[in-house]
């Protein structure tokens, strides 16, 4: 391949193959498939960027790694070796569409597409009739940078320890790809978590001033609000609280309540799983900032089915820890509450969120892939991210206002939260696992982040308990709870739920410093020379 753009022939298939496990690139460069794209215009670069979003997502693995599921025992046959490995934080050896190997490959394939797009934009000459400063060129560059940053952000949060200012300069990171795949070393070495975050920061800071919303289907691309929501989450995880507040405010505007999901409207809809989940991912909703598709069975495992129901979000979790637990709003009901399903080998209490979709590749044989559409960023989560950052900058009254806005939108209440009201409520609750067996849980768990949250029972700690509790409800069934577990050093007890629906015995514990908080690098990548995570 020559540096000249008009001689550079690339394909999305090539991108996928090159980075299937970050193995040797040379094997995939020997032949070029016939389905080729010549990146001779900005418009063609924009079409390439469709492949800069990963086709596989970590939401399944993250949700099952978190404390949002319990074990309903060996007598429940509805499981698989793949799910057993995830739930027990074992190194994953089973192949699955939602496994870490496919997520790793899809993420680096998307990154390769983003890098090819960036190189093409750099090489395009003015002869195509566009200026280097045209809106379309700038927006394409912004999208490529955002996609590259987002994919690396997902990878570092799945396969590495959570960022913190104390150990991330030495914690193993991932490979940050900034060049097209044909320029990579065959066996690139892992950088540190801190270095990965610095490079994401650089990509974000270059992209944010350029990002626009000129796409015909903007909710399936990084539009401006989605970019700001990404920046807010990133800087929250990066412990740069002021930047998190700034970008969340840019996303939400002056009337955040107008951006939130309309739960009161959902209460008036046909109350079927299909209707509510399709509405949840509606691209016209202000709350949905970026919608992505994925090969995923999340709509099955967190839908009204017994599929993989040995590990589930059941009645005990709901009534003791999150959605139906005694909360600060008292007896006020949700606009759109949880749904309970109980039968032999079935105990689920869930919100209707992600749809179950099926893509046929052989309609006659009835075979195909489970798919879903999920909101990668929402206004509701962005609001709670701002609330957390406000707490961590001691702006407690402002944080309480954001928490009130979120609460009054999802619950039928006129209660106005104050810092003192929050402190009083959470200090009245016991911490989880304080019973004699160490398996019973409550709405509150001990927090052990690397950054300062004050003493237990203090204003900062109590308000963070509120933020984390609200965000757990908001993000149930989307995988995001796992990252809060990692960032806040929340210990998780693995336990078996008995036939009466109560915890019976403990089987494992994920401690504060447990190396299993960083999921293992996929086997193919390790075999190719990528350093494994310690165990």
PDB file of N, CA, C and O in Angstrom, residues 104-145:
ATOM      1  N   UNK A 104     -13.280  -7.829  22.279  1.00  0.00           N
ATOM      2  CA  UNK A 104     -11.916  -7.346  22.009  1.00  0.00           C
ATOM      3  C   UNK A 104     -11.711  -7.146  20.506  1.00  0.00           C
ATOM      4  O   UNK A 104     -11.245  -6.094  20.059  1.00  0.00           O
ATOM      5  N   UNK A 105     -12.069  -8.167  19.723  1.00  0.00           N
ATOM      6  CA  UNK A 105     -11.876  -8.098  18.280  1.00  0.00           C
ATOM      7  C   UNK A 105     -12.706  -6.994  17.654  1.00  0.00           C
ATOM      8  O   UNK A 105     -12.225  -6.225  16.813  1.00  0.00           O
ATOM      9  N   UNK A 106     -13.980  -6.887  18.062  1.00  0.00           N
ATOM     10  CA  UNK A 106     -14.860  -5.871  17.484  1.00  0.00           C
ATOM     11  C   UNK A 106     -14.384  -4.469  17.828  1.00  0.00           C
ATOM     12  O   UNK A 106     -14.475  -3.550  17.001  1.00  0.00           O
ATOM     13  N   UNK A 107     -13.873  -4.282  19.031  1.00  0.00           N
ATOM     14  CA  UNK A 107     -13.406  -2.959  19.443  1.00  0.00           C
ATOM     15  C   UNK A 107     -12.193  -2.532  18.641  1.00  0.00           C
ATOM     16  O   UNK A 107     -12.106  -1.398  18.152  1.00  0.00           O
ATOM     17  N   UNK A 108     -11.233  -3.455  18.471  1.00  0.00           N
ATOM     18  CA  UNK A 108     -10.051  -3.084  17.705  1.00  0.00           C
ATOM     19  C   UNK A 108     -10.350  -2.981  16.206  1.00  0.00           C
ATOM     20  O   UNK A 108      -9.692  -2.219  15.485  1.00  0.00           O
ATOM     21  N   UNK A 109     -11.355  -3.716  15.740  1.00  0.00           N
ATOM     22  CA  UNK A 109     -11.782  -3.526  14.355  1.00  0.00           C
ATOM     23  C   UNK A 109     -12.361  -2.135  14.157  1.00  0.00           C
ATOM     24  O   UNK A 109     -12.084  -1.453  13.164  1.00  0.00           O
ATOM     25  N   UNK A 110     -13.180  -1.689  15.108  1.00  0.00           N
ATOM     26  CA  UNK A 110     -13.755  -0.347  15.027  1.00  0.00           C
ATOM     27  C   UNK A 110     -12.655   0.713  15.111  1.00  0.00           C
ATOM     28  O   UNK A 110     -12.687   1.723  14.391  1.00  0.00           O
ATOM     29  N   UNK A 111     -11.680   0.493  15.973  1.00  0.00           N
ATOM     30  CA  UNK A 111     -10.561   1.434  16.101  1.00  0.00           C
ATOM     31  C   UNK A 111      -9.774   1.504  14.785  1.00  0.00           C
ATOM     32  O   UNK A 111      -9.362   2.588  14.350  1.00  0.00           O
ATOM     33  N   UNK A 112      -9.579   0.351  14.148  1.00  0.00           N
ATOM     34  CA  UNK A 112      -8.869   0.344  12.869  1.00  0.00           C
ATOM     35  C   UNK A 112      -9.606   1.169  11.823  1.00  0.00           C
ATOM     36  O   UNK A 112      -9.001   1.911  11.045  1.00  0.00           O
ATOM     37  N   UNK A 113     -10.932   1.055  11.798  1.00  0.00           N
ATOM     38  CA  UNK A 113     -11.716   1.867  10.865  1.00  0.00           C
ATOM     39  C   UNK A 113     -11.567   3.346  11.176  1.00  0.00           C
ATOM     40  O   UNK A 113     -11.428   4.176  10.261  1.00  0.00           O
ATOM     41  N   UNK A 114     -11.597   3.696  12.450  1.00  0.00           N
ATOM     42  CA  UNK A 114     -11.426   5.101  12.831  1.00  0.00           C
ATOM     43  C   UNK A 114     -10.059   5.618  12.404  1.00  0.00           C
ATOM     44  O   UNK A 114      -9.937   6.742  11.891  1.00  0.00           O
ATOM     45  N   UNK A 115      -9.020   4.813  12.597  1.00  0.00           N
ATOM     46  CA  UNK A 115      -7.680   5.245  12.217  1.00  0.00           C
ATOM     47  C   UNK A 115      -7.517   5.373  10.709  1.00  0.00           C
ATOM     48  O   UNK A 115      -6.846   6.292  10.219  1.00  0.00           O
ATOM     49  N   UNK A 116      -8.128   4.465   9.953  1.00  0.00           N
ATOM     50  CA  UNK A 116      -8.084   4.591   8.503  1.00  0.00           C
ATOM     51  C   UNK A 116      -8.804   5.852   8.043  1.00  0.00           C
ATOM     52  O   UNK A 116      -8.362   6.541   7.116  1.00  0.00           O
ATOM     53  N   UNK A 117      -9.915   6.150   8.705  1.00  0.00           N
ATOM     54  CA  UNK A 117     -10.644   7.375   8.359  1.00  0.00           C
ATOM     55  C   UNK A 117      -9.810   8.614   8.654  1.00  0.00           C
ATOM     56  O   UNK A 117      -9.761   9.560   7.839  1.00  0.00           O
ATOM     57  N   UNK A 118      -9.129   8.618   9.785  1.00  0.00           N
ATOM     58  CA  UNK A 118      -8.290   9.772  10.137  1.00  0.00           C
ATOM     59  C   UNK A 118      -7.143   9.933   9.146  1.00  0.00           C
ATOM     60  O   UNK A 118      -6.820  11.051   8.720  1.00  0.00           O
ATOM     61  N   UNK A 119      -6.525   8.826   8.770  1.00  0.00           N
ATOM     62  CA  UNK A 119      -5.446   8.908   7.785  1.00  0.00           C
ATOM     63  C   UNK A 119      -5.970   9.404   6.439  1.00  0.00           C
ATOM     64  O   UNK A 119      -5.341  10.237   5.779  1.00  0.00           O
ATOM     65  N   UNK A 120      -7.125   8.915   6.038  1.00  0.00           N
ATOM     66  CA  UNK A 120      -7.697   9.342   4.763  1.00  0.00           C
ATOM     67  C   UNK A 120      -8.002  10.828   4.776  1.00  0.00           C
ATOM     68  O   UNK A 120      -7.738  11.540   3.791  1.00  0.00           O
ATOM     69  N   UNK A 121      -8.551  11.321   5.871  1.00  0.00           N
ATOM     70  CA  UNK A 121      -8.864  12.750   5.966  1.00  0.00           C
ATOM     71  C   UNK A 121      -7.595  13.589   5.908  1.00  0.00           C
ATOM     72  O   UNK A 121      -7.581  14.681   5.321  1.00  0.00           O
ATOM     73  N   UNK A 122      -6.515  13.092   6.492  1.00  0.00           N
ATOM     74  CA  UNK A 122      -5.247  13.816   6.435  1.00  0.00           C
ATOM     75  C   UNK A 122      -4.691  13.860   5.012  1.00  0.00           C
ATOM     76  O   UNK A 122      -4.019  14.815   4.620  1.00  0.00           O
ATOM     77  N   UNK A 123      -4.970  12.817   4.223  1.00  0.00           N
ATOM     78  CA  UNK A 123      -4.372  12.699   2.902  1.00  0.00           C
ATOM     79  C   UNK A 123      -5.238  13.252   1.774  1.00  0.00           C
ATOM     80  O   UNK A 123      -4.758  13.417   0.657  1.00  0.00           O
ATOM     81  N   UNK A 124      -6.507  13.513   2.072  1.00  0.00           N
ATOM     82  CA  UNK A 124      -7.363  14.052   1.016  1.00  0.00           C
ATOM     83  C   UNK A 124      -6.817  15.390   0.514  1.00  0.00           C
ATOM     84  O   UNK A 124      -6.491  16.282   1.283  1.00  0.00           O
ATOM     85  N   UNK A 125      -6.753  15.523  -0.786  1.00  0.00           N
ATOM     86  CA  UNK A 125      -6.259  16.775  -1.354  1.00  0.00           C
ATOM     87  C   UNK A 125      -7.423  17.727  -1.586  1.00  0.00           C
ATOM     88  O   UNK A 125      -8.589  17.341  -1.582  1.00  0.00           O
ATOM     89  N   UNK A 126      -7.106  18.970  -1.780  1.00  0.00           N
ATOM     90  CA  UNK A 126      -8.141  19.971  -2.014  1.00  0.00           C
ATOM     91  C   UNK A 126      -8.819  19.780  -3.357  1.00  0.00           C
ATOM     92  O   UNK A 126      -9.806  20.445  -3.664  1.00  0.00           O
ATOM     93  N   UNK A 127      -8.301  18.854  -4.181  1.00  0.00           N
ATOM     94  CA  UNK A 127      -8.881  18.652  -5.516  1.00  0.00           C
ATOM     95  C   UNK A 127     -10.282  18.057  -5.462  1.00  0.00           C
ATOM     96  O   UNK A 127     -10.999  18.053  -6.450  1.00  0.00           O
ATOM     97  N   UNK A 128     -10.696  17.521  -4.284  1.00  0.00           N
ATOM     98  CA  UNK A 128     -12.037  16.958  -4.210  1.00  0.00           C
ATOM     99  C   UNK A 128     -13.086  18.033  -3.997  1.00  0.00           C
ATOM    100  O   UNK A 128     -14.269  17.735  -3.851  1.00  0.00           O
ATOM    101  N   UNK A 129     -12.626  19.283  -3.948  1.00  0.00           N
ATOM    102  CA  UNK A 129     -13.578  20.387  -3.841  1.00  0.00           C
ATOM    103  C   UNK A 129     -13.944  20.752  -2.424  1.00  0.00           C
ATOM    104  O   UNK A 129     -14.804  21.604  -2.207  1.00  0.00           O
ATOM    105  N   UNK A 130     -13.301  20.164  -1.441  1.00  0.00           N
ATOM    106  CA  UNK A 130     -13.604  20.505  -0.054  1.00  0.00           C
ATOM    107  C   UNK A 130     -12.400  21.155   0.590  1.00  0.00           C
ATOM    108  O   UNK A 130     -11.256  20.898   0.229  1.00  0.00           O
ATOM    109  N   UNK A 131     -12.670  21.975   1.558  1.00  0.00           N
ATOM    110  CA  UNK A 131     -11.617  22.651   2.307  1.00  0.00           C
ATOM    111  C   UNK A 131     -11.298  21.860   3.560  1.00  0.00           C
ATOM    112  O   UNK A 131     -12.119  21.109   4.067  1.00  0.00           O
ATOM    113  N   UNK A 132     -10.088  22.036   4.058  1.00  0.00           N
ATOM    114  CA  UNK A 132      -9.714  21.359   5.298  1.00  0.00           C
ATOM    115  C   UNK A 132     -10.578  21.806   6.471  1.00  0.00           C
ATOM    116  O   UNK A 132     -10.626  21.145   7.501  1.00  0.00           O
ATOM    117  N   UNK A 133     -11.234  22.940   6.324  1.00  0.00           N
ATOM    118  CA  UNK A 133     -12.041  23.468   7.424  1.00  0.00           C
ATOM    119  C   UNK A 133     -13.540  23.335   7.173  1.00  0.00           C
ATOM    120  O   UNK A 133     -14.331  23.916   7.898  1.00  0.00           O
ATOM    121  N   UNK A 134     -13.932  22.609   6.155  1.00  0.00           N
ATOM    122  CA  UNK A 134     -15.369  22.447   5.919  1.00  0.00           C
ATOM    123  C   UNK A 134     -15.995  21.676   7.068  1.00  0.00           C
ATOM    124  O   UNK A 134     -15.367  20.841   7.714  1.00  0.00           O
ATOM    125  N   UNK A 135     -17.277  21.950   7.275  1.00  0.00           N
ATOM    126  CA  UNK A 135     -17.977  21.325   8.400  1.00  0.00           C
ATOM    127  C   UNK A 135     -17.987  19.809   8.274  1.00  0.00           C
ATOM    128  O   UNK A 135     -17.781  19.091   9.260  1.00  0.00           O
ATOM    129  N   UNK A 136     -18.216  19.305   7.071  1.00  0.00           N
ATOM    130  CA  UNK A 136     -18.305  17.854   6.909  1.00  0.00           C
ATOM    131  C   UNK A 136     -16.971  17.180   7.230  1.00  0.00           C
ATOM    132  O   UNK A 136     -16.932  16.106   7.844  1.00  0.00           O
ATOM    133  N   UNK A 137     -15.861  17.808   6.802  1.00  0.00           N
ATOM    134  CA  UNK A 137     -14.548  17.223   7.090  1.00  0.00           C
ATOM    135  C   UNK A 137     -14.265  17.260   8.589  1.00  0.00           C
ATOM    136  O   UNK A 137     -13.780  16.278   9.170  1.00  0.00           O
ATOM    137  N   UNK A 138     -14.579  18.370   9.223  1.00  0.00           N
ATOM    138  CA  UNK A 138     -14.334  18.491  10.661  1.00  0.00           C
ATOM    139  C   UNK A 138     -15.198  17.504  11.452  1.00  0.00           C
ATOM    140  O   UNK A 138     -14.735  16.892  12.410  1.00  0.00           O
ATOM    141  N   UNK A 139     -16.450  17.360  11.027  1.00  0.00           N
ATOM    142  CA  UNK A 139     -17.333  16.436  11.733  1.00  0.00           C
ATOM    143  C   UNK A 139     -16.880  14.997  11.563  1.00  0.00           C
ATOM    144  O   UNK A 139     -16.963  14.190  12.497  1.00  0.00           O
ATOM    145  N   UNK A 140     -16.386  14.660  10.368  1.00  0.00           N
ATOM    146  CA  UNK A 140     -15.884  13.310  10.148  1.00  0.00           C
ATOM    147  C   UNK A 140     -14.657  13.049  11.016  1.00  0.00           C
ATOM    148  O   UNK A 140     -14.512  11.964  11.600  1.00  0.00           O
ATOM    149  N   UNK A 141     -13.793  14.039  11.110  1.00  0.00           N
ATOM    150  CA  UNK A 141     -12.606  13.883  11.969  1.00  0.00           C
ATOM    151  C   UNK A 141     -13.020  13.742  13.429  1.00  0.00           C
ATOM    152  O   UNK A 141     -12.488  12.896  14.164  1.00  0.00           O
ATOM    153  N   UNK A 142     -13.961  14.562  13.850  1.00  0.00           N
ATOM    154  CA  UNK A 142     -14.428  14.485  15.238  1.00  0.00           C
ATOM    155  C   UNK A 142     -15.011  13.117  15.532  1.00  0.00           C
ATOM    156  O   UNK A 142     -14.728  12.514  16.585  1.00  0.00           O
ATOM    157  N   UNK A 143     -15.833  12.596  14.612  1.00  0.00           N
ATOM    158  CA  UNK A 143     -16.449  11.299  14.851  1.00  0.00           C
ATOM    159  C   UNK A 143     -15.394  10.201  14.931  1.00  0.00           C
ATOM    160  O   UNK A 143     -15.476   9.319  15.805  1.00  0.00           O
ATOM    161  N   UNK A 144     -14.415  10.229  14.051  1.00  0.00           N
ATOM    162  CA  UNK A 144     -13.363   9.214  14.076  1.00  0.00           C
ATOM    163  C   UNK A 144     -12.590   9.260  15.395  1.00  0.00           C
ATOM    164  O   UNK A 144     -12.295   8.220  15.996  1.00  0.00           O
ATOM    165  N   UNK A 145     -12.262  10.452  15.846  1.00  0.00           N
ATOM    166  CA  UNK A 145     -11.541  10.589  17.115  1.00  0.00           C
ATOM    167  C   UNK A 145     -12.385  10.122  18.290  1.00  0.00           C
ATOM    168  O   UNK A 145     -11.894   9.457  19.211  1.00  0.00           O
TER     169      UNK A 145
END
